[in-house]
Amino acid sequence: MLPKSLILLAPLMLCAANWQDAVNSAVSATSTPKTTTSSSSTTSQSNATSGVKEALSLGAQQAVSLLGKEGGFLNNSAVKIPLPSSMKPVATAAEKLGGKSYVDDFVKTMNTAATKAVPKTASILSDTISGMSVEDANAIVKGSNTAATDYFKTKSGTKLLSAIMPIIKESISENQVMSSYQSLKEFAGGSSTTSSVSNNALVGQASSIAKGFGMGDAVPSGDESIEDYIGRKTLDGLFYMIAEKEKALRSNPLSSGSSIIQQVFGK
């Protein structure tokens, strides 16, 4: 026969065992959702990063492809590089004198230089995408319709400009940009159909503009050279095209044909 004291303790021991089982179950039930939540959050962040990178890649590839083909800038009114504003007086005078072809030729050479420079940006854009952090991706997903494009500008704008400038300078030489400008200047300043007074005025305008663009005397402080102007406009066109693709993907993720982009931007 069991001692009386053991008989009295048995119910208490049984209750303690049941209570411990309940505690263990509660702890297990509480900890499991945390693990699931943490795992879900990690997956969500990973998807966001992958989706943003893929969207950026699509935008960059399309922009470089469209702008880098023949006529990519010249035949696209949204990004076509116009005459610098300071050159418009001479261009207007030349057109009035029947020299529109000189103006068109100069504009064409500038846009051709930009087109030749664009492919150089592809590797830098790719490196920028590869270096994106989870924080960057999350900020882009939650940002404006051009948040990804703005990321490109901030992270790679300076590198892109440095990369394309040698190509632009080389292209300017190959496509005779300066020669085209000189022809325009000479036509506007030397046409026999104008009076000597008009000739002098046009030559004066051309001379002033030539100085402003580094053709002739040294460029005055604060003025932009023709190479810098084309370089800046080249990047403006590149970022414009990337932004247009980004806005399209955000408004209609299904058009991308990518499940990860649809998942990230289709929310």
PDB file of N, CA and C in Angstrom, residues 55-146:
ATOM      1  N   ALA A  55      12.938  45.648 -62.956  1.00  0.00           N
ATOM      2  CA  ALA A  55      12.293  46.802 -63.580  1.00  0.00           C
ATOM      3  C   ALA A  55      13.331  47.801 -64.074  1.00  0.00           C
ATOM      4  N   LEU A  56      14.350  48.043 -63.257  1.00  0.00           N
ATOM      5  CA  LEU A  56      15.421  48.952 -63.653  1.00  0.00           C
ATOM      6  C   LEU A  56      16.164  48.432 -64.877  1.00  0.00           C
ATOM      7  N   SER A  57      16.399  47.148 -64.881  1.00  0.00           N
ATOM      8  CA  SER A  57      17.103  46.546 -66.023  1.00  0.00           C
ATOM      9  C   SER A  57      16.309  46.706 -67.303  1.00  0.00           C
ATOM     10  N   LEU A  58      15.003  46.478 -67.225  1.00  0.00           N
ATOM     11  CA  LEU A  58      14.156  46.628 -68.400  1.00  0.00           C
ATOM     12  C   LEU A  58      14.177  48.072 -68.907  1.00  0.00           C
ATOM     13  N   GLY A  59      14.049  49.006 -67.958  1.00  0.00           N
ATOM     14  CA  GLY A  59      14.051  50.416 -68.333  1.00  0.00           C
ATOM     15  C   GLY A  59      15.361  50.847 -68.963  1.00  0.00           C
ATOM     16  N   ALA A  60      16.464  50.414 -68.352  1.00  0.00           N
ATOM     17  CA  ALA A  60      17.786  50.796 -68.856  1.00  0.00           C
ATOM     18  C   ALA A  60      18.061  50.174 -70.218  1.00  0.00           C
ATOM     19  N   GLN A  61      17.743  48.896 -70.355  1.00  0.00           N
ATOM     20  CA  GLN A  61      17.998  48.202 -71.617  1.00  0.00           C
ATOM     21  C   GLN A  61      17.192  48.819 -72.760  1.00  0.00           C
ATOM     22  N   GLN A  62      15.939  49.134 -72.479  1.00  0.00           N
ATOM     23  CA  GLN A  62      15.101  49.708 -73.525  1.00  0.00           C
ATOM     24  C   GLN A  62      15.600  51.090 -73.916  1.00  0.00           C
ATOM     25  N   ALA A  63      15.965  51.902 -72.915  1.00  0.00           N
ATOM     26  CA  ALA A  63      16.441  53.259 -73.190  1.00  0.00           C
ATOM     27  C   ALA A  63      17.713  53.237 -74.034  1.00  0.00           C
ATOM     28  N   VAL A  64      18.662  52.401 -73.636  1.00  0.00           N
ATOM     29  CA  VAL A  64      19.932  52.319 -74.365  1.00  0.00           C
ATOM     30  C   VAL A  64      19.702  51.788 -75.776  1.00  0.00           C
ATOM     31  N   SER A  65      18.834  50.796 -75.893  1.00  0.00           N
ATOM     32  CA  SER A  65      18.563  50.203 -77.198  1.00  0.00           C
ATOM     33  C   SER A  65      17.909  51.203 -78.152  1.00  0.00           C
ATOM     34  N   LEU A  66      16.913  51.929 -77.679  1.00  0.00           N
ATOM     35  CA  LEU A  66      16.188  52.867 -78.528  1.00  0.00           C
ATOM     36  C   LEU A  66      17.025  54.088 -78.892  1.00  0.00           C
ATOM     37  N   LEU A  67      17.753  54.610 -77.912  1.00  0.00           N
ATOM     38  CA  LEU A  67      18.539  55.817 -78.162  1.00  0.00           C
ATOM     39  C   LEU A  67      19.846  55.513 -78.878  1.00  0.00           C
ATOM     40  N   GLY A  68      20.337  54.280 -78.732  1.00  0.00           N
ATOM     41  CA  GLY A  68      21.617  53.930 -79.328  1.00  0.00           C
ATOM     42  C   GLY A  68      21.549  53.496 -80.779  1.00  0.00           C
ATOM     43  N   LYS A  69      20.337  53.346 -81.309  1.00  0.00           N
ATOM     44  CA  LYS A  69      20.233  52.969 -82.723  1.00  0.00           C
ATOM     45  C   LYS A  69      20.268  54.225 -83.594  1.00  0.00           C
ATOM     46  N   GLU A  70      20.470  54.050 -84.873  1.00  0.00           N
ATOM     47  CA  GLU A  70      20.572  55.181 -85.790  1.00  0.00           C
ATOM     48  C   GLU A  70      19.318  56.055 -85.715  1.00  0.00           C
ATOM     49  N   GLY A  71      19.518  57.339 -85.506  1.00  0.00           N
ATOM     50  CA  GLY A  71      18.392  58.264 -85.397  1.00  0.00           C
ATOM     51  C   GLY A  71      17.707  58.220 -84.057  1.00  0.00           C
ATOM     52  N   GLY A  72      18.318  57.539 -83.082  1.00  0.00           N
ATOM     53  CA  GLY A  72      17.682  57.372 -81.772  1.00  0.00           C
ATOM     54  C   GLY A  72      17.312  58.680 -81.101  1.00  0.00           C
ATOM     55  N   PHE A  73      18.162  59.665 -81.207  1.00  0.00           N
ATOM     56  CA  PHE A  73      17.858  60.991 -80.662  1.00  0.00           C
ATOM     57  C   PHE A  73      17.170  61.869 -81.703  1.00  0.00           C
ATOM     58  N   LEU A  74      17.727  61.899 -82.894  1.00  0.00           N
ATOM     59  CA  LEU A  74      17.260  62.813 -83.930  1.00  0.00           C
ATOM     60  C   LEU A  74      15.797  62.594 -84.293  1.00  0.00           C
ATOM     61  N   ASN A  75      15.359  61.329 -84.324  1.00  0.00           N
ATOM     62  CA  ASN A  75      13.994  61.017 -84.753  1.00  0.00           C
ATOM     63  C   ASN A  75      12.999  60.876 -83.599  1.00  0.00           C
ATOM     64  N   ASN A  76      13.434  61.216 -82.402  1.00  0.00           N
ATOM     65  CA  ASN A  76      12.550  61.147 -81.236  1.00  0.00           C
ATOM     66  C   ASN A  76      12.373  62.563 -80.692  1.00  0.00           C
ATOM     67  N   SER A  77      11.227  63.151 -80.969  1.00  0.00           N
ATOM     68  CA  SER A  77      10.996  64.551 -80.600  1.00  0.00           C
ATOM     69  C   SER A  77      11.095  64.795 -79.093  1.00  0.00           C
ATOM     70  N   ALA A  78      10.870  63.751 -78.298  1.00  0.00           N
ATOM     71  CA  ALA A  78      10.902  63.913 -76.838  1.00  0.00           C
ATOM     72  C   ALA A  78      12.318  64.120 -76.316  1.00  0.00           C
ATOM     73  N   VAL A  79      13.317  63.606 -77.033  1.00  0.00           N
ATOM     74  CA  VAL A  79      14.702  63.688 -76.540  1.00  0.00           C
ATOM     75  C   VAL A  79      15.652  64.353 -77.534  1.00  0.00           C
ATOM     76  N   LYS A  80      15.146  64.711 -78.700  1.00  0.00           N
ATOM     77  CA  LYS A  80      15.997  65.336 -79.727  1.00  0.00           C
ATOM     78  C   LYS A  80      16.708  66.561 -79.156  1.00  0.00           C
ATOM     79  N   ILE A  81      18.007  66.625 -79.387  1.00  0.00           N
ATOM     80  CA  ILE A  81      18.805  67.729 -78.856  1.00  0.00           C
ATOM     81  C   ILE A  81      18.660  68.940 -79.777  1.00  0.00           C
ATOM     82  N   PRO A  82      18.114  70.036 -79.251  1.00  0.00           N
ATOM     83  CA  PRO A  82      17.908  71.229 -80.074  1.00  0.00           C
ATOM     84  C   PRO A  82      19.149  72.113 -80.089  1.00  0.00           C
ATOM     85  N   LEU A  83      19.107  73.146 -80.873  1.00  0.00           N
ATOM     86  CA  LEU A  83      20.178  74.127 -80.846  1.00  0.00           C
ATOM     87  C   LEU A  83      20.250  74.767 -79.461  1.00  0.00           C
ATOM     88  N   PRO A  84      21.435  75.021 -78.972  1.00  0.00           N
ATOM     89  CA  PRO A  84      21.543  75.779 -77.720  1.00  0.00           C
ATOM     90  C   PRO A  84      20.840  77.127 -77.901  1.00  0.00           C
ATOM     91  N   SER A  85      20.185  77.604 -76.871  1.00  0.00           N
ATOM     92  CA  SER A  85      19.397  78.835 -76.997  1.00  0.00           C
ATOM     93  C   SER A  85      20.223  80.017 -77.487  1.00  0.00           C
ATOM     94  N   SER A  86      21.513  80.067 -77.113  1.00  0.00           N
ATOM     95  CA  SER A  86      22.342  81.196 -77.517  1.00  0.00           C
ATOM     96  C   SER A  86      22.685  81.181 -78.999  1.00  0.00           C
ATOM     97  N   MET A  87      22.428  80.048 -79.664  1.00  0.00           N
ATOM     98  CA  MET A  87      22.735  79.949 -81.095  1.00  0.00           C
ATOM     99  C   MET A  87      21.530  80.258 -81.969  1.00  0.00           C
ATOM    100  N   LYS A  88      20.367  80.405 -81.368  1.00  0.00           N
ATOM    101  CA  LYS A  88      19.148  80.584 -82.150  1.00  0.00           C
ATOM    102  C   LYS A  88      19.143  81.855 -82.999  1.00  0.00           C
ATOM    103  N   PRO A  89      19.713  82.965 -82.533  1.00  0.00           N
ATOM    104  CA  PRO A  89      19.733  84.157 -83.402  1.00  0.00           C
ATOM    105  C   PRO A  89      20.440  83.909 -84.729  1.00  0.00           C
ATOM    106  N   VAL A  90      21.612  83.249 -84.673  1.00  0.00           N
ATOM    107  CA  VAL A  90      22.344  82.945 -85.894  1.00  0.00           C
ATOM    108  C   VAL A  90      21.561  81.960 -86.757  1.00  0.00           C
ATOM    109  N   ALA A  91      20.946  80.941 -86.109  1.00  0.00           N
ATOM    110  CA  ALA A  91      20.177  79.946 -86.858  1.00  0.00           C
ATOM    111  C   ALA A  91      18.994  80.594 -87.554  1.00  0.00           C
ATOM    112  N   THR A  92      18.313  81.495 -86.830  1.00  0.00           N
ATOM    113  CA  THR A  92      17.166  82.189 -87.412  1.00  0.00           C
ATOM    114  C   THR A  92      17.590  83.024 -88.609  1.00  0.00           C
ATOM    115  N   ALA A  93      18.713  83.721 -88.469  1.00  0.00           N
ATOM    116  CA  ALA A  93      19.230  84.546 -89.570  1.00  0.00           C
ATOM    117  C   ALA A  93      19.580  83.667 -90.767  1.00  0.00           C
ATOM    118  N   ALA A  94      20.223  82.521 -90.490  1.00  0.00           N
ATOM    119  CA  ALA A  94      20.622  81.620 -91.575  1.00  0.00           C
ATOM    120  C   ALA A  94      19.403  81.087 -92.316  1.00  0.00           C
ATOM    121  N   GLU A  95      18.359  80.730 -91.580  1.00  0.00           N
ATOM    122  CA  GLU A  95      17.149  80.194 -92.198  1.00  0.00           C
ATOM    123  C   GLU A  95      16.471  81.237 -93.078  1.00  0.00           C
ATOM    124  N   LYS A  96      16.467  82.475 -92.606  1.00  0.00           N
ATOM    125  CA  LYS A  96      15.857  83.548 -93.392  1.00  0.00           C
ATOM    126  C   LYS A  96      16.623  83.793 -94.691  1.00  0.00           C
ATOM    127  N   LEU A  97      17.899  83.463 -94.671  1.00  0.00           N
ATOM    128  CA  LEU A  97      18.735  83.675 -95.846  1.00  0.00           C
ATOM    129  C   LEU A  97      18.791  82.432 -96.736  1.00  0.00           C
ATOM    130  N   GLY A  98      17.954  81.435 -96.408  1.00  0.00           N
ATOM    131  CA  GLY A  98      17.906  80.222 -97.217  1.00  0.00           C
ATOM    132  C   GLY A  98      18.896  79.156 -96.781  1.00  0.00           C
ATOM    133  N   GLY A  99      19.391  79.287 -95.577  1.00  0.00           N
ATOM    134  CA  GLY A  99      20.398  78.337 -95.109  1.00  0.00           C
ATOM    135  C   GLY A  99      19.894  77.356 -94.067  1.00  0.00           C
ATOM    136  N   LYS A 100      18.634  76.953 -94.180  1.00  0.00           N
ATOM    137  CA  LYS A 100      18.073  76.005 -93.205  1.00  0.00           C
ATOM    138  C   LYS A 100      18.853  74.692 -93.183  1.00  0.00           C
ATOM    139  N   SER A 101      19.398  74.299 -94.315  1.00  0.00           N
ATOM    140  CA  SER A 101      20.142  73.035 -94.376  1.00  0.00           C
ATOM    141  C   SER A 101      21.368  73.073 -93.474  1.00  0.00           C
ATOM    142  N   TYR A 102      21.946  74.251 -93.299  1.00  0.00           N
ATOM    143  CA  TYR A 102      23.103  74.385 -92.418  1.00  0.00           C
ATOM    144  C   TYR A 102      22.687  74.169 -90.958  1.00  0.00           C
ATOM    145  N   VAL A 103      21.536  74.709 -90.622  1.00  0.00           N
ATOM    146  CA  VAL A 103      21.005  74.543 -89.262  1.00  0.00           C
ATOM    147  C   VAL A 103      20.685  73.075 -89.016  1.00  0.00           C
ATOM    148  N   ASP A 104      19.982  72.462 -89.963  1.00  0.00           N
ATOM    149  CA  ASP A 104      19.603  71.054 -89.818  1.00  0.00           C
ATOM    150  C   ASP A 104      20.838  70.155 -89.702  1.00  0.00           C
ATOM    151  N   ASP A 105      21.867  70.478 -90.477  1.00  0.00           N
ATOM    152  CA  ASP A 105      23.079  69.671 -90.455  1.00  0.00           C
ATOM    153  C   ASP A 105      23.763  69.745 -89.094  1.00  0.00           C
ATOM    154  N   PHE A 106      23.772  70.930 -88.513  1.00  0.00           N
ATOM    155  CA  PHE A 106      24.402  71.085 -87.203  1.00  0.00           C
ATOM    156  C   PHE A 106      23.627  70.317 -86.125  1.00  0.00           C
ATOM    157  N   VAL A 107      22.309  70.419 -86.167  1.00  0.00           N
ATOM    158  CA  VAL A 107      21.469  69.699 -85.204  1.00  0.00           C
ATOM    159  C   VAL A 107      21.672  68.189 -85.362  1.00  0.00           C
ATOM    160  N   LYS A 108      21.757  67.747 -86.596  1.00  0.00           N
ATOM    161  CA  LYS A 108      21.949  66.315 -86.854  1.00  0.00           C
ATOM    162  C   LYS A 108      23.261  65.818 -86.270  1.00  0.00           C
ATOM    163  N   THR A 109      24.326  66.590 -86.451  1.00  0.00           N
ATOM    164  CA  THR A 109      25.631  66.144 -85.945  1.00  0.00           C
ATOM    165  C   THR A 109      25.633  66.050 -84.425  1.00  0.00           C
ATOM    166  N   MET A 110      24.951  66.964 -83.756  1.00  0.00           N
ATOM    167  CA  MET A 110      24.869  66.909 -82.292  1.00  0.00           C
ATOM    168  C   MET A 110      24.141  65.649 -81.832  1.00  0.00           C
ATOM    169  N   ASN A 111      23.022  65.359 -82.473  1.00  0.00           N
ATOM    170  CA  ASN A 111      22.222  64.195 -82.083  1.00  0.00           C
ATOM    171  C   ASN A 111      22.917  62.881 -82.427  1.00  0.00           C
ATOM    172  N   THR A 112      23.677  62.893 -83.503  1.00  0.00           N
ATOM    173  CA  THR A 112      24.449  61.698 -83.862  1.00  0.00           C
ATOM    174  C   THR A 112      25.525  61.428 -82.819  1.00  0.00           C
ATOM    175  N   ALA A 113      26.138  62.479 -82.325  1.00  0.00           N
ATOM    176  CA  ALA A 113      27.151  62.321 -81.277  1.00  0.00           C
ATOM    177  C   ALA A 113      26.538  61.708 -80.025  1.00  0.00           C
ATOM    178  N   ALA A 114      25.337  62.145 -79.669  1.00  0.00           N
ATOM    179  CA  ALA A 114      24.641  61.615 -78.490  1.00  0.00           C
ATOM    180  C   ALA A 114      24.315  60.140 -78.672  1.00  0.00           C
ATOM    181  N   THR A 115      23.827  59.786 -79.859  1.00  0.00           N
ATOM    182  CA  THR A 115      23.474  58.390 -80.153  1.00  0.00           C
ATOM    183  C   THR A 115      24.681  57.467 -80.023  1.00  0.00           C
ATOM    184  N   LYS A 116      25.820  57.924 -80.492  1.00  0.00           N
ATOM    185  CA  LYS A 116      27.029  57.100 -80.416  1.00  0.00           C
ATOM    186  C   LYS A 116      27.527  56.943 -78.984  1.00  0.00           C
ATOM    187  N   ALA A 117      27.197  57.896 -78.127  1.00  0.00           N
ATOM    188  CA  ALA A 117      27.693  57.860 -76.748  1.00  0.00           C
ATOM    189  C   ALA A 117      26.838  56.979 -75.836  1.00  0.00           C
ATOM    190  N   VAL A 118      25.559  56.845 -76.128  1.00  0.00           N
ATOM    191  CA  VAL A 118      24.631  56.143 -75.239  1.00  0.00           C
ATOM    192  C   VAL A 118      25.031  54.704 -74.884  1.00  0.00           C
ATOM    193  N   PRO A 119      25.459  53.865 -75.845  1.00  0.00           N
ATOM    194  CA  PRO A 119      25.805  52.484 -75.485  1.00  0.00           C
ATOM    195  C   PRO A 119      26.863  52.378 -74.387  1.00  0.00           C
ATOM    196  N   LYS A 120      27.664  53.407 -74.227  1.00  0.00           N
ATOM    197  CA  LYS A 120      28.704  53.406 -73.195  1.00  0.00           C
ATOM    198  C   LYS A 120      28.109  53.406 -71.792  1.00  0.00           C
ATOM    199  N   THR A 121      26.840  53.770 -71.676  1.00  0.00           N
ATOM    200  CA  THR A 121      26.211  53.863 -70.357  1.00  0.00           C
ATOM    201  C   THR A 121      25.717  52.515 -69.842  1.00  0.00           C
ATOM    202  N   ALA A 122      25.586  51.532 -70.715  1.00  0.00           N
ATOM    203  CA  ALA A 122      24.964  50.251 -70.343  1.00  0.00           C
ATOM    204  C   ALA A 122      25.647  49.574 -69.162  1.00  0.00           C
ATOM    205  N   SER A 123      26.970  49.470 -69.187  1.00  0.00           N
ATOM    206  CA  SER A 123      27.681  48.753 -68.121  1.00  0.00           C
ATOM    207  C   SER A 123      27.583  49.498 -66.790  1.00  0.00           C
ATOM    208  N   ILE A 124      27.584  50.818 -66.824  1.00  0.00           N
ATOM    209  CA  ILE A 124      27.488  51.600 -65.584  1.00  0.00           C
ATOM    210  C   ILE A 124      26.101  51.453 -64.982  1.00  0.00           C
ATOM    211  N   LEU A 125      25.089  51.484 -65.825  1.00  0.00           N
ATOM    212  CA  LEU A 125      23.721  51.278 -65.331  1.00  0.00           C
ATOM    213  C   LEU A 125      23.578  49.893 -64.716  1.00  0.00           C
ATOM    214  N   SER A 126      24.185  48.900 -65.344  1.00  0.00           N
ATOM    215  CA  SER A 126      24.135  47.527 -64.840  1.00  0.00           C
ATOM    216  C   SER A 126      24.825  47.419 -63.480  1.00  0.00           C
ATOM    217  N   ASP A 127      25.977  48.044 -63.348  1.00  0.00           N
ATOM    218  CA  ASP A 127      26.701  48.018 -62.070  1.00  0.00           C
ATOM    219  C   ASP A 127      25.900  48.712 -60.974  1.00  0.00           C
ATOM    220  N   THR A 128      25.214  49.785 -61.327  1.00  0.00           N
ATOM    221  CA  THR A 128      24.394  50.518 -60.356  1.00  0.00           C
ATOM    222  C   THR A 128      23.259  49.654 -59.850  1.00  0.00           C
ATOM    223  N   ILE A 129      22.667  48.895 -60.752  1.00  0.00           N
ATOM    224  CA  ILE A 129      21.581  47.993 -60.371  1.00  0.00           C
ATOM    225  C   ILE A 129      22.099  46.892 -59.450  1.00  0.00           C
ATOM    226  N   SER A 130      23.252  46.331 -59.783  1.00  0.00           N
ATOM    227  CA  SER A 130      23.825  45.243 -58.983  1.00  0.00           C
ATOM    228  C   SER A 130      24.147  45.705 -57.563  1.00  0.00           C
ATOM    229  N   GLY A 131      24.518  46.955 -57.420  1.00  0.00           N
ATOM    230  CA  GLY A 131      24.895  47.472 -56.108  1.00  0.00           C
ATOM    231  C   GLY A 131      23.735  47.942 -55.258  1.00  0.00           C
ATOM    232  N   MET A 132      22.527  47.756 -55.717  1.00  0.00           N
ATOM    233  CA  MET A 132      21.359  48.231 -54.973  1.00  0.00           C
ATOM    234  C   MET A 132      21.162  47.443 -53.672  1.00  0.00           C
ATOM    235  N   SER A 133      20.867  48.152 -52.602  1.00  0.00           N
ATOM    236  CA  SER A 133      20.621  47.515 -51.308  1.00  0.00           C
ATOM    237  C   SER A 133      19.132  47.257 -51.127  1.00  0.00           C
ATOM    238  N   VAL A 134      18.803  46.469 -50.097  1.00  0.00           N
ATOM    239  CA  VAL A 134      17.397  46.194 -49.778  1.00  0.00           C
ATOM    240  C   VAL A 134      16.691  47.493 -49.411  1.00  0.00           C
ATOM    241  N   GLU A 135      17.393  48.349 -48.676  1.00  0.00           N
ATOM    242  CA  GLU A 135      16.822  49.630 -48.265  1.00  0.00           C
ATOM    243  C   GLU A 135      16.498  50.497 -49.489  1.00  0.00           C
ATOM    244  N   ASP A 136      17.420  50.499 -50.448  1.00  0.00           N
ATOM    245  CA  ASP A 136      17.196  51.255 -51.685  1.00  0.00           C
ATOM    246  C   ASP A 136      15.954  50.740 -52.407  1.00  0.00           C
ATOM    247  N   ALA A 137      15.850  49.431 -52.499  1.00  0.00           N
ATOM    248  CA  ALA A 137      14.726  48.813 -53.207  1.00  0.00           C
ATOM    249  C   ALA A 137      13.396  49.150 -52.543  1.00  0.00           C
ATOM    250  N   ASN A 138      13.360  49.045 -51.225  1.00  0.00           N
ATOM    251  CA  ASN A 138      12.128  49.355 -50.501  1.00  0.00           C
ATOM    252  C   ASN A 138      11.723  50.812 -50.691  1.00  0.00           C
ATOM    253  N   ALA A 139      12.717  51.695 -50.675  1.00  0.00           N
ATOM    254  CA  ALA A 139      12.434  53.119 -50.867  1.00  0.00           C
ATOM    255  C   ALA A 139      11.882  53.376 -52.265  1.00  0.00           C
ATOM    256  N   ILE A 140      12.393  52.658 -53.249  1.00  0.00           N
ATOM    257  CA  ILE A 140      11.931  52.822 -54.630  1.00  0.00           C
ATOM    258  C   ILE A 140      10.496  52.329 -54.788  1.00  0.00           C
ATOM    259  N   VAL A 141      10.206  51.170 -54.191  1.00  0.00           N
ATOM    260  CA  VAL A 141       8.851  50.618 -54.276  1.00  0.00           C
ATOM    261  C   VAL A 141       7.836  51.585 -53.675  1.00  0.00           C
ATOM    262  N   LYS A 142       8.206  52.222 -52.570  1.00  0.00           N
ATOM    263  CA  LYS A 142       7.294  53.128 -51.866  1.00  0.00           C
ATOM    264  C   LYS A 142       7.365  54.558 -52.406  1.00  0.00           C
ATOM    265  N   GLY A 143       8.305  54.808 -53.319  1.00  0.00           N
ATOM    266  CA  GLY A 143       8.535  56.163 -53.800  1.00  0.00           C
ATOM    267  C   GLY A 143       7.611  56.596 -54.924  1.00  0.00           C
ATOM    268  N   SER A 144       8.001  57.689 -55.585  1.00  0.00           N
ATOM    269  CA  SER A 144       7.205  58.267 -56.664  1.00  0.00           C
ATOM    270  C   SER A 144       7.273  57.400 -57.918  1.00  0.00           C
ATOM    271  N   ASN A 145       6.560  57.824 -58.947  1.00  0.00           N
ATOM    272  CA  ASN A 145       6.529  57.070 -60.207  1.00  0.00           C
ATOM    273  C   ASN A 145       7.867  57.040 -60.933  1.00  0.00           C
ATOM    274  N   THR A 146       8.788  57.906 -60.496  1.00  0.00           N
ATOM    275  CA  THR A 146      10.117  57.924 -61.114  1.00  0.00           C
ATOM    276  C   THR A 146      11.214  57.715 -60.071  1.00  0.00           C
TER     277      THR A 146
END
